[in-house]
């Protein structure tokens, strides 16, 4: 069972990003920059491949990495992710523990205000609670992913029309195809604090884009799930932003209604 990291980065150099992320497994790194290029190295018995493309967009770069992946278990990653020692062995062990599971979601440590989940038990993931997990928590069997035909949306995420949500849509579609997804109470990495490429505060665009996402994510349940989202995260979303709960819901409603 071979673990392979699929990383989407921007304007990085091969050596810098490999060292910064503390990679200790095979990896396919897609670098969004202004040129075409390819580099390959072997370090500690691990094959590291570095592709440079001028096209932009998190969904596009993740899909490019999937096309070039050849590992058994694939981890999705970003340039601000630093892996814990022994992460590959920990991932392998969880898949051995859950041999019928197609995808496992792991803990990745982030700043408290950005945390949307913390896994404490092994349990199934369903459509109604899949929206809280980021792609950097995903570990998926390559064979299952290819059989599903699921790819990342080009409409959502950094560099796309709508600011985020490509990971939630990916996970929802994977579940809808009948594949088994579970959580594991194991931390495999941490996110280094830094400036987000898409988040500019809890403003009109944030809530509008979240409304569009909820339309595709929850269908007829979107209005109820939007209200639940706002109520659960009211302190974070409205506490310091100066945006009232009713205004935030109107912006989300507009996104859910217009879908554009």
XYZ file of C-alpha atoms in Angstrom:
260
model
C 0.000 0.000 0.000
C 1.770 3.144 -1.236
C 0.755 6.614 0.014
C 1.132 9.526 -2.395
C 0.598 13.229 -1.682
C -1.084 15.299 -4.421
C -0.218 18.929 -3.700
C -1.546 22.064 -5.362
C 0.833 25.018 -4.950
C 1.483 28.394 -6.551
C 4.765 30.012 -7.635
C 6.913 27.598 -5.641
C 10.304 25.997 -6.233
C 10.781 22.232 -6.031
C 13.253 22.121 -3.137
C 11.538 24.790 -1.039
C 8.097 23.209 -1.112
C 9.336 19.643 -0.530
C 11.363 20.728 2.498
C 8.660 23.007 3.876
C 5.922 20.369 3.704
C 8.128 17.700 5.346
C 7.169 15.170 2.693
C 8.085 11.584 3.509
C 6.174 9.707 0.815
C 5.741 9.764 -2.937
C 4.287 13.046 -4.190
C 2.862 14.724 -7.271
C 3.135 18.506 -6.952
C 1.301 20.775 -9.385
C 2.782 24.284 -9.393
C 0.599 27.079 -10.781
C 3.007 29.604 -12.282
C 3.806 31.329 -15.583
C 5.631 28.516 -17.342
C 5.537 24.844 -18.288
C 8.048 22.523 -16.667
C 8.788 19.184 -15.059
C 11.255 18.004 -12.427
C 11.689 14.670 -10.695
C 13.777 13.545 -7.756
C 14.082 10.530 -5.494
C 14.564 11.206 -1.797
C 14.724 8.495 0.824
C 13.216 5.996 -1.573
C 10.306 8.316 -2.385
C 9.547 9.529 -5.912
C 8.786 13.259 -6.028
C 7.427 14.780 -9.257
C 6.967 18.510 -9.797
C 4.799 19.779 -12.675
C 4.536 23.473 -13.583
C 1.498 24.801 -15.474
C 0.371 28.346 -16.362
C -3.324 27.516 -15.814
C -4.889 28.676 -12.527
C -7.506 27.218 -10.217
C -7.411 24.808 -7.296
C -9.870 22.409 -8.923
C -7.928 22.305 -12.180
C -4.587 21.708 -10.436
C -6.002 18.945 -8.208
C -7.467 17.232 -11.279
C -4.110 17.495 -13.064
C -2.492 15.780 -10.080
C -5.085 12.984 -10.088
C -4.340 12.300 -13.768
C -0.655 11.820 -12.931
C -1.087 9.878 -9.692
C -0.018 6.252 -9.448
C -0.090 5.625 -5.689
C -2.499 3.321 -3.878
C -3.690 5.910 -1.331
C -3.893 9.568 -2.387
C -3.704 12.550 -0.011
C -4.719 16.012 -1.226
C -2.596 18.896 -0.022
C -1.793 22.608 -0.291
C 1.417 24.582 0.031
C 0.636 25.629 3.622
C 0.360 22.030 4.890
C 3.194 20.525 6.943
C 3.033 16.785 7.540
C 3.620 15.068 10.863
C 6.431 12.499 11.144
C 5.128 9.058 10.267
C 2.012 10.336 8.495
C 2.251 7.819 5.649
C 2.459 4.848 8.030
C -0.454 6.244 10.062
C -2.609 6.519 6.930
C -1.715 2.998 5.836
C -2.605 1.639 9.273
C -6.074 3.220 9.201
C -6.837 1.703 5.798
C -5.733 -1.693 7.100
C -8.020 -1.178 10.096
C -10.928 -0.278 7.776
C -10.370 -2.440 4.677
C -13.874 -1.824 3.265
C -13.539 1.969 3.400
C -12.829 3.877 0.190
C -11.940 7.227 1.744
C -10.794 8.200 5.237
C -10.863 11.738 6.647
C -8.067 12.720 9.041
C -7.407 15.598 11.417
C -5.300 18.499 10.199
C -4.449 21.083 12.867
C -5.521 24.643 11.993
C -5.972 27.913 13.872
C -8.968 27.806 16.193
C -10.982 30.420 14.286
C -10.600 28.427 11.052
C -11.386 25.013 12.511
C -14.584 23.445 11.146
C -14.220 19.949 12.608
C -12.242 17.769 15.004
C -12.448 14.009 14.699
C -12.553 12.032 17.942
C -14.038 8.719 16.742
C -14.107 6.410 13.749
C -17.520 6.799 12.151
C -19.305 6.972 8.803
C -19.637 10.243 6.917
C -22.992 11.039 5.283
C -24.375 13.688 2.905
C -25.693 15.861 5.732
C -22.336 16.290 7.501
C -19.852 16.179 4.621
C -19.663 19.962 4.198
C -17.297 20.570 7.105
C -14.212 18.751 5.798
C -11.465 20.289 3.669
C -9.664 18.424 0.910
C -6.437 18.305 2.935
C -8.198 15.872 5.303
C -8.983 13.414 2.471
C -7.165 10.136 1.918
C -8.726 8.059 -0.856
C -8.000 4.762 -2.539
C -6.914 5.620 -6.088
C -8.734 2.593 -7.471
C -12.006 3.746 -5.868
C -11.538 7.340 -7.026
C -10.977 6.321 -10.642
C -13.971 3.961 -10.515
C -16.161 6.797 -9.200
C -15.262 9.212 -12.008
C -15.403 12.083 -9.504
C -13.240 15.160 -10.131
C -12.955 18.594 -8.541
C -15.302 21.350 -9.698
C -13.810 24.144 -11.789
C -16.479 26.603 -10.566
C -15.616 26.529 -6.862
C -12.381 27.116 -4.943
C -9.379 29.429 -5.143
C -8.964 30.881 -8.633
C -12.551 29.977 -9.624
C -15.799 31.954 -9.868
C -17.018 30.957 -6.405
C -14.549 31.269 -3.591
C -14.657 27.843 -1.941
C -16.541 24.565 -1.655
C -14.897 22.351 -4.267
C -13.886 19.902 -1.545
C -17.447 19.576 -0.161
C -18.889 18.968 -3.627
C -16.189 16.387 -4.359
C -16.973 14.500 -1.160
C -20.744 14.694 -1.683
C -20.497 13.299 -5.215
C -18.186 10.513 -4.052
C -20.740 9.535 -1.387
C -23.605 9.693 -3.886
C -21.763 7.205 -6.095
C -22.093 4.699 -3.243
C -18.536 4.759 -1.900
C -17.818 4.380 1.800
C -16.272 7.311 3.684
C -15.218 7.220 7.345
C -13.326 9.405 9.809
C -10.205 8.534 11.806
C -9.137 10.307 15.040
C -5.565 10.674 13.787
C -3.706 13.946 13.090
C -1.507 13.719 10.003
C -0.564 17.362 9.376
C -0.895 20.983 10.411
C -1.745 24.126 8.475
C 0.780 26.928 8.665
C -0.894 30.317 9.321
C -0.819 32.652 6.351
C -2.847 34.857 4.056
C -5.692 33.027 2.333
C -5.908 33.093 -1.460
C -9.716 33.307 -1.370
C -10.921 34.536 2.030
C -11.338 38.316 2.293
C -13.610 38.405 5.317
C -17.244 37.619 6.058
C -18.618 39.960 3.423
C -21.354 39.843 0.789
C -19.312 37.691 -1.601
C -18.537 35.159 1.126
C -22.208 34.653 2.015
C -23.424 34.796 -1.601
C -20.890 32.182 -2.696
C -21.785 30.008 0.287
C -25.421 30.228 -0.798
C -24.561 29.027 -4.307
C -22.572 26.179 -2.787
C -25.471 25.163 -0.541
C -27.795 25.010 -3.550
C -25.599 22.319 -5.127
C -24.668 20.682 -1.856
C -28.065 20.288 -0.184
C -30.744 20.740 -2.846
C -34.194 21.163 -1.274
C -32.621 21.235 2.196
C -30.475 24.267 1.341
C -32.527 26.948 3.161
C -32.660 24.980 6.394
C -28.970 24.053 6.208
C -28.032 27.687 5.519
C -29.933 28.860 8.588
C -28.345 26.122 10.677
C -24.891 27.153 9.426
C -25.472 30.770 10.425
C -26.892 29.925 13.844
C -24.137 27.462 14.743
C -21.355 29.842 13.650
C -23.074 33.134 14.523
C -20.325 34.347 16.845
C -17.596 33.827 14.243
C -19.551 34.920 11.166
C -21.346 37.935 12.585
C -19.583 38.767 15.847
C -16.733 40.878 14.499
C -17.759 41.379 10.881
C -20.438 43.986 11.455
C -22.865 41.889 9.392
C -26.155 40.994 11.069
C -27.597 37.495 10.971
C -30.584 38.550 8.856
C -28.354 40.317 6.323
C -26.062 37.303 6.077
C -29.053 35.047 5.459
C -30.400 37.396 2.751
C -27.058 37.232 0.948
C -27.020 33.434 1.213
C -30.657 33.325 0.050
C -29.713 35.413 -2.981
C -26.942 32.949 -3.837
C -29.208 29.934 -3.340
C -31.952 31.496 -5.458
C -29.912 32.869 -8.338
C -27.207 30.190 -8.518
C -24.999 32.551 -10.467
